[in-house]
Amino acid sequence: MLLDDKYIYLLRLGDNALVLSQRLSEWCGKGPAFEEDMALTNTALDLIGQARMWLSYAGEVEGRGRDEDALAFRRDAHEFTNLLLVEQPNGDYAQTLVRQFFFDAWHHLVLDALMRSADDRIADIASKAIKEVAYHLRRSSDLVVRLGDGSAESRRRMQDAVDALWMFTGEMFKADETEELLGAQGLACDPSTLKDAWLAMVREVFAEATLTVPDGEWMQKGGKQGRHGEHLGLLLAEMQFLQRAYPNATW
């Protein structure tokens, strides 16, 4: 049972990185400025690298012969366990940045906790990934401040993005039986313990950005259990097309 839960947990970590990477890659060649285009693409590549490490380990733990490619390209939407936040469409640039900041702030806290995991492999992957995610967080925080405290138009767009995406943040801190079990074993972290630190980070950045933290308490949930919106299916249709059309194709 513990191995099954460990597989599920590793899959969640990998799916979050994979799906957000695919979303960010949609900006490639379409960024608002060359430097931003390159930065988003690099962030997407970092997340792909992290997804490979988590999914490879998940495949080994599962023991059914599935590698990172099989887990990425040969599962249907209901088998993905990513947070609903990361599958949300890019929208305008404000929505992309706010989604990224919400995730980066949470992701950094998770990896910081996982560096102390009782599982050496999890701790090692987290130690490698947190260096990249620290940069992601610095960058998204800086841009949230610059655009939130920018023109009236940029502030309006940023606040609209915050208000639209806020309902997808609650799921990040809702622990289920898998996380509770692995947390008790020292293998994972209880996400509910990260909420106060995440909120403090968001409030600090938003205060500088002159943005308002929403007070809505109703939150969407279900992504970690495989219940997704239509957006994920469309994303996977594009991401998995080659392997679906030409199974086992290689370069």
mmCIF file of C-alpha atoms in Angstrom:
data_model
loop_
_atom_site.group_PDB
_atom_site.id
_atom_site.type_symbol
_atom_site.label_atom_id
_atom_site.label_comp_id
_atom_site.label_asym_id
_atom_site.label_seq_id
_atom_site.Cartn_x
_atom_site.Cartn_y
_atom_site.Cartn_z
ATOM 1 C CA MET A 1 0.000 0.000 0.000
ATOM 2 C CA LEU A 2 2.846 2.375 0.835
ATOM 3 C CA LEU A 3 4.437 1.773 -2.568
ATOM 4 C CA ASP A 4 1.135 2.557 -4.301
ATOM 5 C CA ASP A 5 0.845 5.825 -2.400
ATOM 6 C CA LYS A 6 4.463 6.665 -3.137
ATOM 7 C CA TYR A 7 3.820 6.087 -6.854
ATOM 8 C CA ILE A 8 0.758 8.349 -6.741
ATOM 9 C CA TYR A 9 2.669 11.089 -4.930
ATOM 10 C CA LEU A 10 5.593 10.986 -7.378
ATOM 11 C CA LEU A 11 3.119 11.035 -10.249
ATOM 12 C CA ARG A 12 1.524 14.216 -8.866
ATOM 13 C CA LEU A 13 4.870 15.967 -8.631
ATOM 14 C CA GLY A 14 5.748 14.930 -12.174
ATOM 15 C CA ASP A 15 2.331 15.803 -13.618
ATOM 16 C CA ASN A 16 2.411 19.311 -12.126
ATOM 17 C CA ALA A 17 5.774 20.033 -13.746
ATOM 18 C CA LEU A 18 4.824 18.379 -17.050
ATOM 19 C CA VAL A 19 1.459 20.080 -17.540
ATOM 20 C CA LEU A 20 2.699 23.549 -16.556
ATOM 21 C CA SER A 21 5.694 23.095 -18.861
ATOM 22 C CA GLN A 22 3.372 22.285 -21.748
ATOM 23 C CA ARG A 23 1.265 25.366 -20.971
ATOM 24 C CA LEU A 24 4.316 27.639 -20.902
ATOM 25 C CA SER A 25 5.665 26.167 -24.130
ATOM 26 C CA GLU A 26 2.520 27.471 -25.852
ATOM 27 C CA TRP A 27 4.065 30.950 -25.507
ATOM 28 C CA CYS A 28 7.167 29.954 -27.481
ATOM 29 C CA GLY A 29 7.493 32.400 -30.383
ATOM 30 C CA LYS A 30 4.529 34.439 -29.108
ATOM 31 C CA GLY A 31 5.957 36.195 -26.021
ATOM 32 C CA PRO A 32 5.334 39.936 -25.600
ATOM 33 C CA ALA A 33 9.083 40.595 -25.854
ATOM 34 C CA PHE A 34 12.054 38.512 -26.989
ATOM 35 C CA GLU A 35 13.513 38.351 -23.480
ATOM 36 C CA GLU A 36 10.190 37.217 -22.019
ATOM 37 C CA ASP A 37 9.787 34.631 -24.757
ATOM 38 C CA MET A 38 13.183 33.168 -23.869
ATOM 39 C CA ALA A 39 12.532 33.296 -20.116
ATOM 40 C CA LEU A 40 9.219 31.429 -20.366
ATOM 41 C CA THR A 41 10.761 28.835 -22.665
ATOM 42 C CA ASN A 42 13.632 28.290 -20.242
ATOM 43 C CA THR A 43 11.183 27.898 -17.366
ATOM 44 C CA ALA A 44 9.274 25.325 -19.430
ATOM 45 C CA LEU A 45 12.517 23.421 -20.076
ATOM 46 C CA ASP A 46 13.402 23.445 -16.379
ATOM 47 C CA LEU A 47 10.001 21.981 -15.558
ATOM 48 C CA ILE A 48 10.351 19.308 -18.267
ATOM 49 C CA GLY A 49 13.632 18.241 -16.677
ATOM 50 C CA GLN A 50 11.975 18.011 -13.276
ATOM 51 C CA ALA A 51 9.014 16.087 -14.709
ATOM 52 C CA ARG A 52 11.421 13.547 -16.216
ATOM 53 C CA MET A 53 13.054 12.908 -12.831
ATOM 54 C CA TRP A 54 9.753 12.523 -10.949
ATOM 55 C CA LEU A 55 8.062 10.377 -13.621
ATOM 56 C CA SER A 56 11.105 8.141 -14.079
ATOM 57 C CA TYR A 57 11.126 7.445 -10.369
ATOM 58 C CA ALA A 58 7.354 6.925 -10.370
ATOM 59 C CA GLY A 59 7.729 4.325 -13.123
ATOM 60 C CA GLU A 60 10.399 2.478 -11.149
ATOM 61 C CA VAL A 61 8.241 2.467 -8.008
ATOM 62 C CA GLU A 62 5.200 1.290 -9.965
ATOM 63 C CA GLY A 63 7.183 -1.688 -11.332
ATOM 64 C CA ARG A 64 5.081 -2.209 -14.478
ATOM 65 C CA GLY A 65 7.781 -1.333 -16.962
ATOM 66 C CA ARG A 66 6.460 2.159 -17.720
ATOM 67 C CA ASP A 67 9.129 4.823 -18.153
ATOM 68 C CA GLU A 68 8.837 8.621 -18.191
ATOM 69 C CA ASP A 69 7.647 8.655 -21.820
ATOM 70 C CA ALA A 70 4.949 6.057 -21.225
ATOM 71 C CA LEU A 71 3.647 7.989 -18.215
ATOM 72 C CA ALA A 72 3.720 11.315 -20.051
ATOM 73 C CA PHE A 73 2.302 10.297 -23.427
ATOM 74 C CA ARG A 74 0.187 7.189 -22.863
ATOM 75 C CA ARG A 75 -2.190 8.161 -20.109
ATOM 76 C CA ASP A 76 -5.641 9.669 -20.517
ATOM 77 C CA ALA A 77 -6.742 12.883 -18.802
ATOM 78 C CA HIS A 78 -8.475 11.126 -15.888
ATOM 79 C CA GLU A 79 -5.159 9.411 -15.047
ATOM 80 C CA PHE A 80 -3.325 12.715 -14.621
ATOM 81 C CA THR A 81 -3.035 13.944 -11.038
ATOM 82 C CA ASN A 82 -1.841 17.533 -11.482
ATOM 83 C CA LEU A 83 -3.282 20.507 -9.648
ATOM 84 C CA LEU A 84 -6.139 22.232 -11.479
ATOM 85 C CA LEU A 85 -4.164 25.494 -11.315
ATOM 86 C CA VAL A 86 -1.437 24.382 -13.720
ATOM 87 C CA GLU A 87 -3.820 23.217 -16.448
ATOM 88 C CA GLN A 88 -5.647 26.566 -16.656
ATOM 89 C CA PRO A 89 -5.275 28.266 -20.075
ATOM 90 C CA ASN A 90 -2.602 30.909 -20.491
ATOM 91 C CA GLY A 91 -5.133 33.696 -21.058
ATOM 92 C CA ASP A 92 -3.384 37.032 -21.399
ATOM 93 C CA TYR A 93 0.123 37.594 -20.050
ATOM 94 C CA ALA A 94 -1.210 38.682 -16.659
ATOM 95 C CA GLN A 95 -2.982 35.345 -16.201
ATOM 96 C CA THR A 96 0.150 33.442 -17.178
ATOM 97 C CA LEU A 97 2.278 35.392 -14.685
ATOM 98 C CA VAL A 98 -0.174 35.156 -11.790
ATOM 99 C CA ARG A 99 -0.602 31.396 -12.355
ATOM 100 C CA GLN A 100 3.165 31.053 -12.389
ATOM 101 C CA PHE A 101 3.644 33.102 -9.217
ATOM 102 C CA PHE A 102 0.985 31.152 -7.287
ATOM 103 C CA PHE A 103 2.595 27.877 -8.356
ATOM 104 C CA ASP A 104 6.227 28.988 -7.860
ATOM 105 C CA ALA A 105 5.551 30.146 -4.291
ATOM 106 C CA TRP A 106 3.912 26.793 -3.451
ATOM 107 C CA HIS A 107 6.442 24.735 -5.419
ATOM 108 C CA HIS A 108 9.415 26.273 -3.611
ATOM 109 C CA LEU A 109 7.896 25.468 -0.214
ATOM 110 C CA VAL A 110 7.162 21.871 -1.249
ATOM 111 C CA LEU A 111 10.676 21.266 -2.567
ATOM 112 C CA ASP A 112 12.224 22.843 0.507
ATOM 113 C CA ALA A 113 10.299 20.354 2.663
ATOM 114 C CA LEU A 114 11.077 17.403 0.376
ATOM 115 C CA MET A 115 14.828 18.022 0.644
ATOM 116 C CA ARG A 116 14.422 16.533 4.137
ATOM 117 C CA SER A 117 12.451 13.500 2.913
ATOM 118 C CA ALA A 118 13.326 10.122 4.400
ATOM 119 C CA ASP A 119 13.512 8.858 0.810
ATOM 120 C CA ASP A 120 17.011 9.725 -0.476
ATOM 121 C CA ARG A 121 15.882 9.799 -4.115
ATOM 122 C CA ILE A 122 13.068 12.263 -3.382
ATOM 123 C CA ALA A 123 15.420 14.440 -1.342
ATOM 124 C CA ASP A 124 18.000 14.394 -4.145
ATOM 125 C CA ILE A 125 15.512 15.383 -6.871
ATOM 126 C CA ALA A 126 14.102 18.158 -4.660
ATOM 127 C CA SER A 127 17.616 19.465 -3.961
ATOM 128 C CA LYS A 128 18.323 19.708 -7.677
ATOM 129 C CA ALA A 129 14.970 21.224 -8.621
ATOM 130 C CA ILE A 130 14.795 23.895 -5.923
ATOM 131 C CA LYS A 131 17.727 25.803 -7.448
ATOM 132 C CA GLU A 132 15.729 26.334 -10.637
ATOM 133 C CA VAL A 133 12.491 27.011 -8.821
ATOM 134 C CA ALA A 134 14.147 29.677 -6.654
ATOM 135 C CA TYR A 135 14.918 31.540 -9.878
ATOM 136 C CA HIS A 136 11.378 30.980 -11.178
ATOM 137 C CA LEU A 137 9.977 32.466 -7.976
ATOM 138 C CA ARG A 138 12.257 35.510 -8.039
ATOM 139 C CA ARG A 139 11.304 36.205 -11.626
ATOM 140 C CA SER A 140 7.532 35.768 -11.269
ATOM 141 C CA SER A 141 7.483 37.785 -8.012
ATOM 142 C CA ASP A 142 9.375 40.638 -9.666
ATOM 143 C CA LEU A 143 7.031 40.711 -12.658
ATOM 144 C CA VAL A 144 3.913 40.610 -10.477
ATOM 145 C CA VAL A 145 5.215 43.699 -8.676
ATOM 146 C CA ARG A 146 6.243 45.508 -11.849
ATOM 147 C CA LEU A 147 2.943 44.927 -13.634
ATOM 148 C CA GLY A 148 0.718 45.237 -10.570
ATOM 149 C CA ASP A 149 2.326 48.545 -9.664
ATOM 150 C CA GLY A 150 2.610 49.602 -13.303
ATOM 151 C CA SER A 151 0.009 51.370 -15.425
ATOM 152 C CA ALA A 152 -3.705 51.439 -14.631
ATOM 153 C CA GLU A 153 -4.256 48.925 -17.455
ATOM 154 C CA SER A 154 -1.573 46.495 -16.294
ATOM 155 C CA ARG A 155 -2.830 46.685 -12.707
ATOM 156 C CA ARG A 156 -6.412 46.002 -13.829
ATOM 157 C CA ARG A 157 -5.326 42.981 -15.817
ATOM 158 C CA MET A 158 -3.226 41.622 -12.963
ATOM 159 C CA GLN A 159 -6.049 42.006 -10.435
ATOM 160 C CA ASP A 160 -8.497 40.345 -12.852
ATOM 161 C CA ALA A 161 -6.057 37.425 -13.171
ATOM 162 C CA VAL A 162 -5.675 37.150 -9.396
ATOM 163 C CA ASP A 163 -9.456 37.144 -8.900
ATOM 164 C CA ALA A 164 -9.972 34.518 -11.641
ATOM 165 C CA LEU A 165 -7.270 32.103 -10.465
ATOM 166 C CA TRP A 166 -7.680 32.410 -6.701
ATOM 167 C CA MET A 167 -10.258 29.595 -6.534
ATOM 168 C CA PHE A 168 -7.637 27.138 -7.847
ATOM 169 C CA THR A 169 -5.147 27.783 -5.028
ATOM 170 C CA GLY A 170 -6.974 25.983 -2.212
ATOM 171 C CA GLU A 171 -6.272 22.541 -3.670
ATOM 172 C CA MET A 172 -2.539 23.056 -3.133
ATOM 173 C CA PHE A 173 -3.007 22.840 0.633
ATOM 174 C CA LYS A 174 -5.678 20.134 0.887
ATOM 175 C CA ALA A 175 -4.029 16.948 2.141
ATOM 176 C CA ASP A 176 -5.598 13.598 1.266
ATOM 177 C CA GLU A 177 -4.929 10.086 2.613
ATOM 178 C CA THR A 178 -1.889 9.593 0.373
ATOM 179 C CA GLU A 179 -0.181 12.748 1.600
ATOM 180 C CA GLU A 180 -1.143 12.076 5.214
ATOM 181 C CA LEU A 181 0.235 8.522 5.045
ATOM 182 C CA LEU A 182 3.507 9.500 3.350
ATOM 183 C CA GLY A 183 3.838 12.543 5.586
ATOM 184 C CA ALA A 184 3.621 10.344 8.661
ATOM 185 C CA GLN A 185 6.419 8.201 7.195
ATOM 186 C CA GLY A 186 8.606 11.268 6.590
ATOM 187 C CA LEU A 187 8.508 10.674 2.829
ATOM 188 C CA ALA A 188 6.333 13.640 1.832
ATOM 189 C CA CYS A 189 5.185 16.896 3.371
ATOM 190 C CA ASP A 190 1.707 17.680 4.646
ATOM 191 C CA PRO A 191 0.604 20.467 2.265
ATOM 192 C CA SER A 192 -1.717 21.979 4.876
ATOM 193 C CA THR A 193 1.374 23.015 6.868
ATOM 194 C CA LEU A 194 2.552 25.201 3.964
ATOM 195 C CA LYS A 195 -0.499 27.445 3.682
ATOM 196 C CA ASP A 196 0.502 30.129 6.199
ATOM 197 C CA ALA A 197 3.971 30.546 4.666
ATOM 198 C CA TRP A 198 2.485 30.685 1.168
ATOM 199 C CA LEU A 199 -0.096 33.277 2.183
ATOM 200 C CA ALA A 200 2.576 35.396 3.863
ATOM 201 C CA MET A 201 4.627 35.321 0.655
ATOM 202 C CA VAL A 202 1.623 36.245 -1.494
ATOM 203 C CA ARG A 203 0.567 39.082 0.826
ATOM 204 C CA GLU A 204 4.088 40.543 0.853
ATOM 205 C CA VAL A 205 4.388 40.551 -2.949
ATOM 206 C CA PHE A 206 0.827 41.787 -3.471
ATOM 207 C CA ALA A 207 1.352 44.652 -1.008
ATOM 208 C CA GLU A 208 4.293 45.865 -3.075
ATOM 209 C CA ALA A 209 2.329 45.284 -6.280
ATOM 210 C CA THR A 210 -0.708 47.206 -4.917
ATOM 211 C CA LEU A 211 -2.850 44.130 -5.611
ATOM 212 C CA THR A 212 -5.628 42.884 -3.359
ATOM 213 C CA VAL A 213 -5.664 39.358 -1.953
ATOM 214 C CA PRO A 214 -9.165 37.940 -2.629
ATOM 215 C CA ASP A 215 -11.249 36.956 0.377
ATOM 216 C CA GLY A 216 -13.160 34.191 -1.404
ATOM 217 C CA GLU A 217 -13.041 30.888 0.473
ATOM 218 C CA TRP A 218 -14.779 28.581 -2.031
ATOM 219 C CA MET A 219 -12.127 26.542 -3.829
ATOM 220 C CA GLN A 220 -12.043 24.155 -6.768
ATOM 221 C CA LYS A 221 -10.568 20.706 -6.116
ATOM 222 C CA GLY A 222 -10.226 17.261 -7.626
ATOM 223 C CA GLY A 223 -7.162 17.529 -9.873
ATOM 224 C CA LYS A 224 -5.033 15.368 -7.591
ATOM 225 C CA GLN A 225 -7.722 12.683 -7.777
ATOM 226 C CA GLY A 226 -7.938 12.811 -11.593
ATOM 227 C CA ARG A 227 -10.998 15.081 -11.949
ATOM 228 C CA HIS A 228 -10.116 17.744 -14.487
ATOM 229 C CA GLY A 229 -11.769 20.368 -16.658
ATOM 230 C CA GLU A 230 -11.936 20.277 -20.433
ATOM 231 C CA HIS A 231 -8.739 22.315 -20.699
ATOM 232 C CA LEU A 232 -6.496 19.383 -19.756
ATOM 233 C CA GLY A 233 -7.960 17.120 -22.447
ATOM 234 C CA LEU A 234 -7.225 19.703 -25.135
ATOM 235 C CA LEU A 235 -3.697 20.206 -23.812
ATOM 236 C CA LEU A 236 -2.997 16.463 -23.804
ATOM 237 C CA ALA A 237 -4.444 16.034 -27.301
ATOM 238 C CA GLU A 238 -1.710 18.300 -28.619
ATOM 239 C CA MET A 239 1.069 17.046 -26.346
ATOM 240 C CA GLN A 240 0.378 13.350 -26.985
ATOM 241 C CA PHE A 241 -0.497 13.517 -30.694
ATOM 242 C CA LEU A 242 2.734 12.014 -32.025
ATOM 243 C CA GLN A 243 2.814 9.019 -29.682
ATOM 244 C CA ARG A 244 -0.896 8.420 -30.147
ATOM 245 C CA ALA A 245 -0.648 8.557 -33.957
ATOM 246 C CA TYR A 246 2.675 6.717 -34.235
ATOM 247 C CA PRO A 247 3.098 4.489 -31.157
ATOM 248 C CA ASN A 248 6.722 3.969 -30.056
ATOM 249 C CA ALA A 249 7.989 6.516 -32.584
ATOM 250 C CA THR A 250 11.554 7.682 -31.906
ATOM 251 C CA TRP A 251 13.806 10.337 -33.403
#
